[in-house]
Amino acid sequence: MTTPRPVQVKHVRQLAITKQYLHHHNVTTFEPIVSAMGCLQLDPISAVAKSHHIVMWSRVGRYDTDTLHDFIYTQKRMFEYWAHEASLVLSDDYPIYRHWMHLYPDGNVYGEGSSRAIQSWLSALGDEGAMLQAHILDRLHHEGALPSRAFEANGKGGVSTGWTGNSVLNKMIDYLWMKGLISVARREGNQRLWDLMARCLPPDAPHHPLSEADVVMTAVQKAIRALGIATSAHIKAHFTRRRYPNLEDVLMKLVDDGVIIPVHVMNGAKHIKGTYYLHHDDIATLEYIEKGGFAPKTVLLSPFDNLICDRKRTEALFDFSYRIEIYTPQEKRQYGYYVLPILQGDTFIGRIDPLMERKTGVLIINNIYAEDNAPDDANTIANIRQSIEHLGAWLGAKSIRYPSTLPQGWQSIAK
């Protein structure tokens, strides 16, 4: 049995940040970053900007969001599918998703309750459902990319109370998407234009089928490499979330084959509970970090950033509690509507509650919060101010409005 390698939690954090390209680096192109991350979560809210736009800004700095749209939808380097949530995923990873598409809505993968509900809904539709599927696919085949409303004139969008409670049409589109028969050809604002899956992938996208064992083996390695060091629970919650059958057996085989190594995460002399895993190909990067090679920077993160999307992992490794309060009534919010954490080096030192007021061109910072024991030296203050200014410049803000009250020791941020 392989003896677990001890790694200090500080270095676990630094490796995760490095693997997520949130350290100081010189990469300015999308390809290596999204390849390392595996996916970008989608979210329709744009109180500041679209989440995946912010995620990329945190890594490459100021850029034209049209170039990211071109990378995704014109070059077709990514496509929309379900990763840990609804996400942009790599076209190069299509064989992984293809396997789960073909199985949808298998109860062993998607849960018996969900599977039964979908199957019951399809059964209740009967011939109407089959006709609607054929109608959607036929129109896309002959007409190309269409928004969902393009199908409504055919009388197929009646209201249903089954499955998700949306219209039959919208649910059928979701079903065809999850089955991998259609995908999003492009977006116009929040509107998705659907097309046949084959047209949403580049000509060089791999299409070869993989066995379930190979799918899981590949996905586990991609999840570990994206996270840096991870437990089985972290893997289950990341990348192809909850689609890791026989995970413990797969981990054991990868350890036996020397592909991954077990790790004990240490906080000083104290062992943090759980067995973590490190990919063999990242040992050199970890050793470099352990020798002082970590390149820190201060950066603001999207609420849906991959580094913090697993809230339990974030608390365990970063000692940072973060909850999205978008759907929390205003009077019950602790921090704000769309709060961006402040990451300095390997520590979350605070958070800001911003709003981009596009009509006036003002970036409003409603509140700034400092974590307990957050530093208040001149360098920290300058880094926070610069991060906010860089955000404003990227958003095209004419000015930045700071709150009248700032945390003790951070008052000069607004000066």
CSV table of C-alpha atoms in Angstrom, one decimal:
chain,number,residue,atom,x,y,z
A,1,MET,CA,0.0,0.0,0.0
A,2,THR,CA,1.3,3.4,-1.0
A,3,THR,CA,2.2,5.7,2.0
A,4,PRO,CA,0.4,9.0,1.7
A,5,ARG,CA,2.6,12.0,1.0
A,6,PRO,CA,2.2,14.8,3.5
A,7,VAL,CA,1.4,18.2,2.1
A,8,GLN,CA,0.8,21.4,4.0
A,9,VAL,CA,-2.7,22.9,3.5
A,10,LYS,CA,-1.0,26.2,2.4
A,11,HIS,CA,0.6,24.4,-0.5
A,12,VAL,CA,-2.7,22.6,-1.3
A,13,ARG,CA,-4.3,26.0,-1.7
A,14,GLN,CA,-1.4,27.4,-3.8
A,15,LEU,CA,-1.5,24.4,-6.1
A,16,ALA,CA,-5.2,24.7,-6.6
A,17,ILE,CA,-4.8,28.4,-7.4
A,18,THR,CA,-2.0,27.7,-9.8
A,19,LYS,CA,-3.9,24.9,-11.6
A,20,GLN,CA,-6.8,27.3,-11.9
A,21,TYR,CA,-4.6,30.1,-13.4
A,22,LEU,CA,-5.4,32.4,-10.6
A,23,HIS,CA,-1.7,33.0,-9.8
A,24,HIS,CA,0.5,35.5,-11.5
A,25,HIS,CA,1.3,34.2,-15.0
A,26,ASN,CA,1.8,35.5,-18.5
A,27,VAL,CA,-0.9,33.4,-20.3
A,28,THR,CA,-3.3,35.6,-22.3
A,29,THR,CA,-5.0,33.0,-24.5
A,30,PHE,CA,-8.1,31.0,-23.6
A,31,GLU,CA,-7.1,27.5,-24.8
A,32,PRO,CA,-4.7,26.6,-22.0
A,33,ILE,CA,-6.8,28.1,-19.3
A,34,VAL,CA,-10.1,26.3,-20.2
A,35,SER,CA,-8.2,23.1,-20.9
A,36,ALA,CA,-6.9,23.2,-17.3
A,37,MET,CA,-10.2,24.2,-15.8
A,38,GLY,CA,-12.4,21.7,-17.8
A,39,CYS,CA,-15.5,23.9,-17.8
A,40,LEU,CA,-17.0,27.3,-17.2
A,41,GLN,CA,-20.3,27.5,-15.3
A,42,LEU,CA,-23.0,29.5,-17.0
A,43,ASP,CA,-25.4,31.8,-15.2
A,44,PRO,CA,-27.8,34.3,-16.7
A,45,ILE,CA,-27.4,37.0,-14.1
A,46,SER,CA,-25.2,40.0,-15.1
A,47,ALA,CA,-25.3,42.4,-12.2
A,48,VAL,CA,-21.6,43.0,-12.9
A,49,ALA,CA,-21.1,40.8,-16.1
A,50,LYS,CA,-21.8,37.3,-17.1
A,51,SER,CA,-20.2,34.8,-14.8
A,52,HIS,CA,-18.1,33.1,-17.4
A,53,HIS,CA,-16.9,36.5,-18.6
A,54,ILE,CA,-15.7,37.4,-15.0
A,55,VAL,CA,-14.1,33.9,-14.6
A,56,MET,CA,-12.0,34.6,-17.6
A,57,TRP,CA,-11.2,38.2,-16.7
A,58,SER,CA,-9.9,37.0,-13.3
A,59,ARG,CA,-7.4,34.9,-15.2
A,60,VAL,CA,-6.3,37.0,-18.2
A,61,GLY,CA,-7.2,40.5,-17.2
A,62,ARG,CA,-8.9,43.0,-19.5
A,63,TYR,CA,-10.2,41.4,-22.7
A,64,ASP,CA,-12.9,41.8,-25.3
A,65,THR,CA,-15.8,39.4,-24.4
A,66,ASP,CA,-16.6,39.1,-28.1
A,67,THR,CA,-13.3,37.2,-28.5
A,68,LEU,CA,-14.4,34.6,-25.9
A,69,HIS,CA,-17.8,34.3,-27.7
A,70,ASP,CA,-15.9,33.7,-30.9
A,71,PHE,CA,-13.7,31.1,-29.2
A,72,ILE,CA,-16.7,29.2,-27.9
A,73,TYR,CA,-19.3,29.5,-30.7
A,74,THR,CA,-17.5,30.3,-33.9
A,75,GLN,CA,-14.3,28.3,-33.4
A,76,LYS,CA,-16.5,25.8,-31.5
A,77,ARG,CA,-13.8,25.0,-29.0
A,78,MET,CA,-16.4,24.6,-26.3
A,79,PHE,CA,-20.1,23.7,-26.2
A,80,GLU,CA,-22.9,23.9,-23.7
A,81,TYR,CA,-23.7,20.9,-21.6
A,82,TRP,CA,-24.1,19.8,-18.0
A,83,ALA,CA,-20.8,19.5,-16.0
A,84,HIS,CA,-21.0,20.3,-12.3
A,85,GLU,CA,-23.8,22.7,-13.4
A,86,ALA,CA,-25.0,24.0,-16.8
A,87,SER,CA,-21.6,24.9,-18.3
A,88,LEU,CA,-19.4,25.5,-21.2
A,89,VAL,CA,-17.4,22.3,-21.7
A,90,LEU,CA,-14.5,21.4,-24.0
A,91,SER,CA,-15.2,20.1,-27.4
A,92,ASP,CA,-12.1,17.9,-26.9
A,93,ASP,CA,-14.0,16.2,-24.0
A,94,TYR,CA,-17.0,15.3,-26.2
A,95,PRO,CA,-16.4,11.5,-25.8
A,96,ILE,CA,-16.8,11.8,-22.0
A,97,TYR,CA,-20.1,13.7,-22.4
A,98,ARG,CA,-21.2,11.5,-25.3
A,99,HIS,CA,-21.3,8.5,-23.0
A,100,TRP,CA,-23.7,10.2,-20.5
A,101,MET,CA,-25.8,11.7,-23.3
A,102,HIS,CA,-26.5,8.3,-24.6
A,103,LEU,CA,-27.5,7.0,-21.2
A,104,TYR,CA,-29.8,9.9,-20.3
A,105,PRO,CA,-32.0,9.7,-18.3
A,106,ASP,CA,-30.7,6.3,-16.8
A,107,GLY,CA,-31.7,6.1,-13.1
A,108,ASN,CA,-28.3,4.7,-12.1
A,109,VAL,CA,-26.7,7.9,-13.3
A,110,TYR,CA,-29.3,10.6,-12.9
A,111,GLY,CA,-31.2,9.2,-9.9
A,112,GLU,CA,-34.2,6.9,-9.9
A,113,GLY,CA,-36.7,9.6,-9.0
A,114,SER,CA,-35.6,11.9,-11.8
A,115,SER,CA,-35.4,9.1,-14.3
A,116,ARG,CA,-38.9,7.9,-13.5
A,117,ALA,CA,-40.3,11.4,-13.8
A,118,ILE,CA,-38.8,11.9,-17.2
A,119,GLN,CA,-39.9,8.5,-18.5
A,120,SER,CA,-43.4,9.1,-17.2
A,121,TRP,CA,-43.5,12.5,-18.8
A,122,LEU,CA,-42.4,11.0,-22.2
A,123,SER,CA,-44.9,8.1,-21.8
A,124,ALA,CA,-47.7,10.6,-21.1
A,125,LEU,CA,-46.9,12.6,-24.2
A,126,GLY,CA,-47.1,9.4,-26.3
A,127,ASP,CA,-47.2,10.0,-30.1
A,128,GLU,CA,-47.3,13.8,-29.5
A,129,GLY,CA,-43.9,13.7,-27.9
A,130,ALA,CA,-42.4,11.6,-30.7
A,131,MET,CA,-43.9,14.0,-33.2
A,132,LEU,CA,-42.5,17.0,-31.4
A,133,GLN,CA,-39.0,15.5,-31.2
A,134,ALA,CA,-39.1,14.8,-34.9
A,135,HIS,CA,-40.5,18.3,-35.7
A,136,ILE,CA,-37.7,20.1,-33.8
A,137,LEU,CA,-34.9,17.9,-35.3
A,138,ASP,CA,-36.3,18.2,-38.8
A,139,ARG,CA,-36.6,22.0,-38.7
A,140,LEU,CA,-33.1,22.4,-37.3
A,141,HIS,CA,-31.8,20.0,-39.9
A,142,HIS,CA,-33.3,22.0,-42.8
A,143,GLU,CA,-33.2,25.6,-41.3
A,144,GLY,CA,-30.2,25.7,-39.1
A,145,ALA,CA,-29.9,27.4,-35.7
A,146,LEU,CA,-33.3,28.5,-34.2
A,147,PRO,CA,-34.4,30.0,-30.9
A,148,SER,CA,-37.0,27.9,-29.0
A,149,ARG,CA,-39.7,30.5,-29.7
A,150,ALA,CA,-39.4,29.6,-33.4
A,151,PHE,CA,-41.2,26.3,-32.7
A,152,GLU,CA,-44.1,27.9,-30.8
A,153,ALA,CA,-46.1,28.9,-33.8
A,154,ASN,CA,-46.7,25.2,-34.5
A,155,GLY,CA,-48.9,24.8,-31.5
A,156,LYS,CA,-46.4,22.5,-29.7
A,157,GLY,CA,-45.7,24.8,-26.7
A,158,GLY,CA,-48.7,24.0,-24.5
A,159,VAL,CA,-48.4,24.2,-20.7
A,160,SER,CA,-47.5,21.1,-18.7
A,161,THR,CA,-47.4,20.5,-15.0
A,162,GLY,CA,-45.1,17.5,-15.2
A,163,TRP,CA,-41.3,17.2,-14.8
A,164,THR,CA,-40.1,20.8,-14.4
A,165,GLY,CA,-43.4,22.6,-14.8
A,166,ASN,CA,-42.2,24.4,-17.9
A,167,SER,CA,-43.9,24.2,-21.3
A,168,VAL,CA,-43.8,20.9,-23.1
A,169,LEU,CA,-41.7,22.5,-25.8
A,170,ASN,CA,-39.1,23.9,-23.5
A,171,LYS,CA,-38.9,20.5,-21.6
A,172,MET,CA,-38.5,18.7,-24.9
A,173,ILE,CA,-35.7,21.0,-25.9
A,174,ASP,CA,-34.0,20.3,-22.6
A,175,TYR,CA,-34.5,16.6,-23.1
A,176,LEU,CA,-33.0,16.7,-26.6
A,177,TRP,CA,-30.1,18.8,-25.2
A,178,MET,CA,-29.4,16.3,-22.4
A,179,LYS,CA,-29.6,13.4,-24.9
A,180,GLY,CA,-26.9,15.2,-27.0
A,181,LEU,CA,-29.1,15.5,-30.1
A,182,ILE,CA,-29.1,19.3,-30.0
A,183,SER,CA,-26.9,22.0,-28.5
A,184,VAL,CA,-26.5,25.8,-28.4
A,185,ALA,CA,-25.0,27.1,-31.7
A,186,ARG,CA,-24.6,30.6,-30.3
A,187,ARG,CA,-26.2,33.1,-27.9
A,188,GLU,CA,-27.7,36.5,-28.6
A,189,GLY,CA,-27.9,38.0,-25.2
A,190,ASN,CA,-29.5,35.4,-23.0
A,191,GLN,CA,-31.4,33.8,-25.9
A,192,ARG,CA,-30.0,30.5,-27.0
A,193,LEU,CA,-30.1,29.5,-30.7
A,194,TRP,CA,-30.3,25.7,-31.0
A,195,ASP,CA,-28.9,23.5,-33.7
A,196,LEU,CA,-28.0,19.8,-34.2
A,197,MET,CA,-25.2,18.7,-31.9
A,198,ALA,CA,-23.0,17.7,-34.9
A,199,ARG,CA,-23.0,21.3,-36.1
A,200,CYS,CA,-22.0,22.7,-32.7
A,201,LEU,CA,-18.7,20.8,-32.7
A,202,PRO,CA,-15.6,21.6,-34.7
A,203,PRO,CA,-14.6,19.2,-37.5
A,204,ASP,CA,-11.6,18.0,-35.4
A,205,ALA,CA,-13.7,17.1,-32.3
A,206,PRO,CA,-13.1,13.5,-31.2
A,207,HIS,CA,-16.2,11.3,-31.6
A,208,HIS,CA,-14.8,7.9,-30.6
A,209,PRO,CA,-16.9,6.0,-28.1
A,210,LEU,CA,-15.4,5.2,-24.7
A,211,SER,CA,-16.4,2.5,-22.3
A,212,GLU,CA,-17.8,3.6,-19.0
A,213,ALA,CA,-14.6,2.5,-17.2
A,214,ASP,CA,-12.5,4.7,-19.6
A,215,VAL,CA,-15.0,7.6,-19.2
A,216,VAL,CA,-14.7,7.6,-15.4
A,217,MET,CA,-11.0,7.0,-15.5
A,218,THR,CA,-10.5,10.0,-17.7
A,219,ALA,CA,-12.9,12.2,-15.9
A,220,VAL,CA,-11.4,11.4,-12.5
A,221,GLN,CA,-8.0,12.4,-13.7
A,222,LYS,CA,-9.3,15.7,-15.2
A,223,ALA,CA,-11.1,16.6,-12.0
A,224,ILE,CA,-8.0,15.9,-9.8
A,225,ARG,CA,-5.8,17.9,-12.1
A,226,ALA,CA,-8.2,20.8,-12.2
A,227,LEU,CA,-8.5,20.8,-8.4
A,228,GLY,CA,-4.8,20.2,-7.7
A,229,ILE,CA,-5.3,17.9,-4.8
A,230,ALA,CA,-8.7,16.4,-4.0
A,231,THR,CA,-10.7,13.9,-2.0
A,232,SER,CA,-13.2,11.5,-3.5
A,233,ALA,CA,-16.0,13.8,-2.3
A,234,HIS,CA,-14.3,16.8,-4.1
A,235,ILE,CA,-14.1,14.7,-7.3
A,236,LYS,CA,-17.8,13.7,-7.0
A,237,ALA,CA,-18.8,17.4,-6.8
A,238,HIS,CA,-16.5,18.6,-9.6
A,239,PHE,CA,-16.4,18.4,-13.5
A,240,THR,CA,-18.9,15.6,-14.4
A,241,ARG,CA,-20.6,16.0,-11.0
A,242,ARG,CA,-22.2,12.8,-9.6
A,243,ARG,CA,-21.3,10.8,-12.7
A,244,TYR,CA,-18.4,8.7,-11.2
A,245,PRO,CA,-19.7,5.2,-10.7
A,246,ASN,CA,-17.3,2.9,-8.8
A,247,LEU,CA,-15.2,5.9,-7.9
A,248,GLU,CA,-13.3,4.3,-5.0
A,249,ASP,CA,-12.3,1.3,-7.3
A,250,VAL,CA,-11.1,3.7,-9.9
A,251,LEU,CA,-9.1,5.7,-7.4
A,252,MET,CA,-7.5,2.5,-6.1
A,253,LYS,CA,-6.5,1.4,-9.6
A,254,LEU,CA,-5.1,4.8,-10.4
A,255,VAL,CA,-3.0,4.6,-7.2
A,256,ASP,CA,-1.8,1.1,-8.0
A,257,ASP,CA,-0.8,2.2,-11.5
A,258,GLY,CA,1.1,5.2,-10.1
A,259,VAL,CA,-1.1,7.7,-12.0
A,260,ILE,CA,-2.2,9.4,-8.8
A,261,ILE,CA,-0.7,9.3,-5.3
A,262,PRO,CA,-2.5,9.5,-1.9
A,263,VAL,CA,-1.9,12.6,0.1
A,264,HIS,CA,-2.3,13.6,3.8
A,265,VAL,CA,-3.1,17.3,4.1
A,266,MET,CA,-1.4,18.8,7.1
A,267,ASN,CA,-2.1,22.0,9.0
A,268,GLY,CA,1.3,22.2,10.7
A,269,ALA,CA,1.6,18.9,12.6
A,270,LYS,CA,-2.2,18.3,12.5
A,271,HIS,CA,-3.6,15.9,9.9
A,272,ILE,CA,-6.7,17.2,8.2
A,273,LYS,CA,-9.2,14.4,8.0
A,274,GLY,CA,-9.5,12.5,4.8
A,275,THR,CA,-7.4,11.0,2.0
A,276,TYR,CA,-6.5,13.4,-0.8
A,277,TYR,CA,-5.1,12.5,-4.2
A,278,LEU,CA,-2.5,14.2,-6.4
A,279,HIS,CA,-1.9,13.5,-10.0
A,280,HIS,CA,1.6,12.2,-10.8
A,281,ASP,CA,2.0,14.9,-13.5
A,282,ASP,CA,1.5,17.6,-11.0
A,283,ILE,CA,4.2,16.4,-8.5
A,284,ALA,CA,6.8,18.7,-10.0
A,285,THR,CA,4.5,21.7,-9.8
A,286,LEU,CA,3.8,21.0,-6.2
A,287,GLU,CA,7.5,20.6,-5.4
A,288,TYR,CA,8.2,23.9,-7.0
A,289,ILE,CA,5.5,25.5,-4.9
A,290,GLU,CA,6.8,23.9,-1.8
A,291,LYS,CA,10.2,25.5,-2.5
A,292,GLY,CA,8.6,28.9,-2.6
A,293,GLY,CA,7.7,29.1,-6.3
A,294,PHE,CA,4.1,30.2,-5.9
A,295,ALA,CA,3.4,33.5,-7.7
A,296,PRO,CA,0.7,35.3,-5.8
A,297,LYS,CA,-1.6,38.0,-7.0
A,298,THR,CA,-4.8,39.8,-5.8
A,299,VAL,CA,-7.9,39.0,-7.8
A,300,LEU,CA,-11.7,39.3,-7.6
A,301,LEU,CA,-13.7,36.1,-8.3
A,302,SER,CA,-17.1,35.4,-9.8
A,303,PRO,CA,-19.6,33.8,-7.3
A,304,PHE,CA,-19.5,30.8,-9.7
A,305,ASP,CA,-15.8,30.5,-10.1
A,306,ASN,CA,-14.5,27.0,-10.3
A,307,LEU,CA,-12.1,27.6,-7.4
A,308,ILE,CA,-15.0,28.1,-5.0
A,309,CYS,CA,-18.0,26.3,-6.6
A,310,ASP,CA,-17.6,23.4,-4.1
A,311,ARG,CA,-18.5,25.4,-0.9
A,312,LYS,CA,-17.5,22.6,1.5
A,313,ARG,CA,-14.1,22.2,-0.1
A,314,THR,CA,-13.6,26.0,0.0
A,315,GLU,CA,-14.3,26.1,3.8
A,316,ALA,CA,-12.1,23.1,4.5
A,317,LEU,CA,-9.1,24.2,2.6
A,318,PHE,CA,-9.4,28.0,2.6
A,319,ASP,CA,-11.3,28.6,5.8
A,320,PHE,CA,-13.6,30.8,3.8
A,321,SER,CA,-17.4,30.5,4.1
A,322,TYR,CA,-19.2,31.7,0.9
A,323,ARG,CA,-22.9,31.5,0.0
A,324,ILE,CA,-24.7,32.9,-2.9
A,325,GLU,CA,-27.4,35.3,-1.7
A,326,ILE,CA,-29.0,36.1,-5.1
A,327,TYR,CA,-32.2,34.4,-4.1
A,328,THR,CA,-32.1,35.5,-0.5
A,329,PRO,CA,-34.6,38.3,0.4
A,330,GLN,CA,-32.7,41.6,0.6
A,331,GLU,CA,-33.3,42.1,4.3
A,332,LYS,CA,-31.9,38.6,5.1
A,333,ARG,CA,-28.7,39.0,3.1
A,334,GLN,CA,-25.5,39.0,5.0
A,335,TYR,CA,-23.2,40.5,2.3
A,336,GLY,CA,-25.2,41.4,-0.8
A,337,TYR,CA,-26.8,40.3,-4.1
A,338,TYR,CA,-23.7,39.5,-6.3
A,339,VAL,CA,-20.7,39.4,-4.1
A,340,LEU,CA,-17.2,38.9,-5.4
A,341,PRO,CA,-14.6,37.3,-3.1
A,342,ILE,CA,-11.2,39.0,-2.8
A,343,LEU,CA,-8.4,36.4,-3.2
A,344,GLN,CA,-4.9,37.7,-2.2
A,345,GLY,CA,-2.2,35.1,-2.7
A,346,ASP,CA,-3.6,31.9,-1.2
A,347,THR,CA,-6.0,33.6,1.2
A,348,PHE,CA,-9.5,35.1,0.9
A,349,ILE,CA,-9.2,38.4,2.7
A,350,GLY,CA,-12.6,39.9,2.0
A,351,ARG,CA,-15.5,40.5,-0.5
A,352,ILE,CA,-17.1,43.3,-2.4
A,353,ASP,CA,-20.8,43.8,-3.3
A,354,PRO,CA,-20.7,45.5,-6.7
A,355,LEU,CA,-23.3,46.6,-9.3
A,356,MET,CA,-22.5,47.8,-12.8
A,357,GLU,CA,-25.0,50.5,-13.6
A,358,ARG,CA,-24.9,50.5,-17.4
A,359,LYS,CA,-27.2,53.5,-18.1
A,360,THR,CA,-24.9,55.8,-16.2
A,361,GLY,CA,-21.6,54.0,-16.6
A,362,VAL,CA,-21.0,53.9,-12.9
A,363,LEU,CA,-19.5,50.8,-11.1
A,364,ILE,CA,-21.2,51.0,-7.7
A,365,ILE,CA,-19.5,49.3,-4.9
A,366,ASN,CA,-22.3,48.9,-2.4
A,367,ASN,CA,-20.2,47.4,0.3
A,368,ILE,CA,-16.7,46.1,1.0
A,369,TYR,CA,-16.1,43.5,3.7
A,370,ALA,CA,-12.9,42.4,5.3
A,371,GLU,CA,-12.4,38.9,6.7
A,372,ASP,CA,-11.3,38.4,10.3
A,373,ASN,CA,-7.6,39.1,10.6
A,374,ALA,CA,-7.4,40.4,7.1
A,375,PRO,CA,-4.2,42.4,6.5
A,376,ASP,CA,-4.5,46.2,6.3
A,377,ASP,CA,-1.0,47.2,5.1
A,378,ALA,CA,-0.5,49.7,2.3
A,379,ASN,CA,0.3,47.0,-0.2
A,380,THR,CA,-3.0,45.1,0.5
A,381,ILE,CA,-5.0,48.3,0.3
A,382,ALA,CA,-3.3,49.2,-3.0
A,383,ASN,CA,-4.0,45.7,-4.4
A,384,ILE,CA,-7.7,45.8,-3.5
A,385,ARG,CA,-8.1,49.3,-5.0
A,386,GLN,CA,-6.3,48.3,-8.2
A,387,SER,CA,-8.4,45.1,-8.6
A,388,ILE,CA,-11.6,47.2,-8.3
A,389,GLU,CA,-10.2,49.8,-10.8
A,390,HIS,CA,-9.2,47.0,-13.2
A,391,LEU,CA,-12.7,45.6,-13.0
A,392,GLY,CA,-14.2,49.1,-13.7
A,393,ALA,CA,-11.9,49.6,-16.7
A,394,TRP,CA,-12.8,46.2,-18.2
A,395,LEU,CA,-16.5,46.9,-17.7
A,396,GLY,CA,-16.1,50.3,-19.4
A,397,ALA,CA,-17.1,52.2,-16.2
A,398,LYS,CA,-16.8,56.0,-16.4
A,399,SER,CA,-16.5,56.2,-12.6
A,400,ILE,CA,-16.5,54.0,-9.5
A,401,ARG,CA,-18.6,54.9,-6.5
A,402,TYR,CA,-17.4,53.5,-3.2
A,403,PRO,CA,-19.5,53.0,0.0
A,404,SER,CA,-19.4,55.7,2.6
A,405,THR,CA,-18.4,53.2,5.3
A,406,LEU,CA,-15.4,50.9,4.8
A,407,PRO,CA,-13.8,48.2,7.1
A,408,GLN,CA,-11.5,49.4,9.8
A,409,GLY,CA,-8.0,49.8,8.3
A,410,TRP,CA,-9.3,49.7,4.7
A,411,GLN,CA,-10.7,53.2,4.6
A,412,SER,CA,-8.0,54.4,2.2
A,413,ILE,CA,-9.3,52.0,-0.5
A,414,ALA,CA,-11.6,54.8,-1.7
A,415,LYS,CA,-9.0,57.5,-1.7
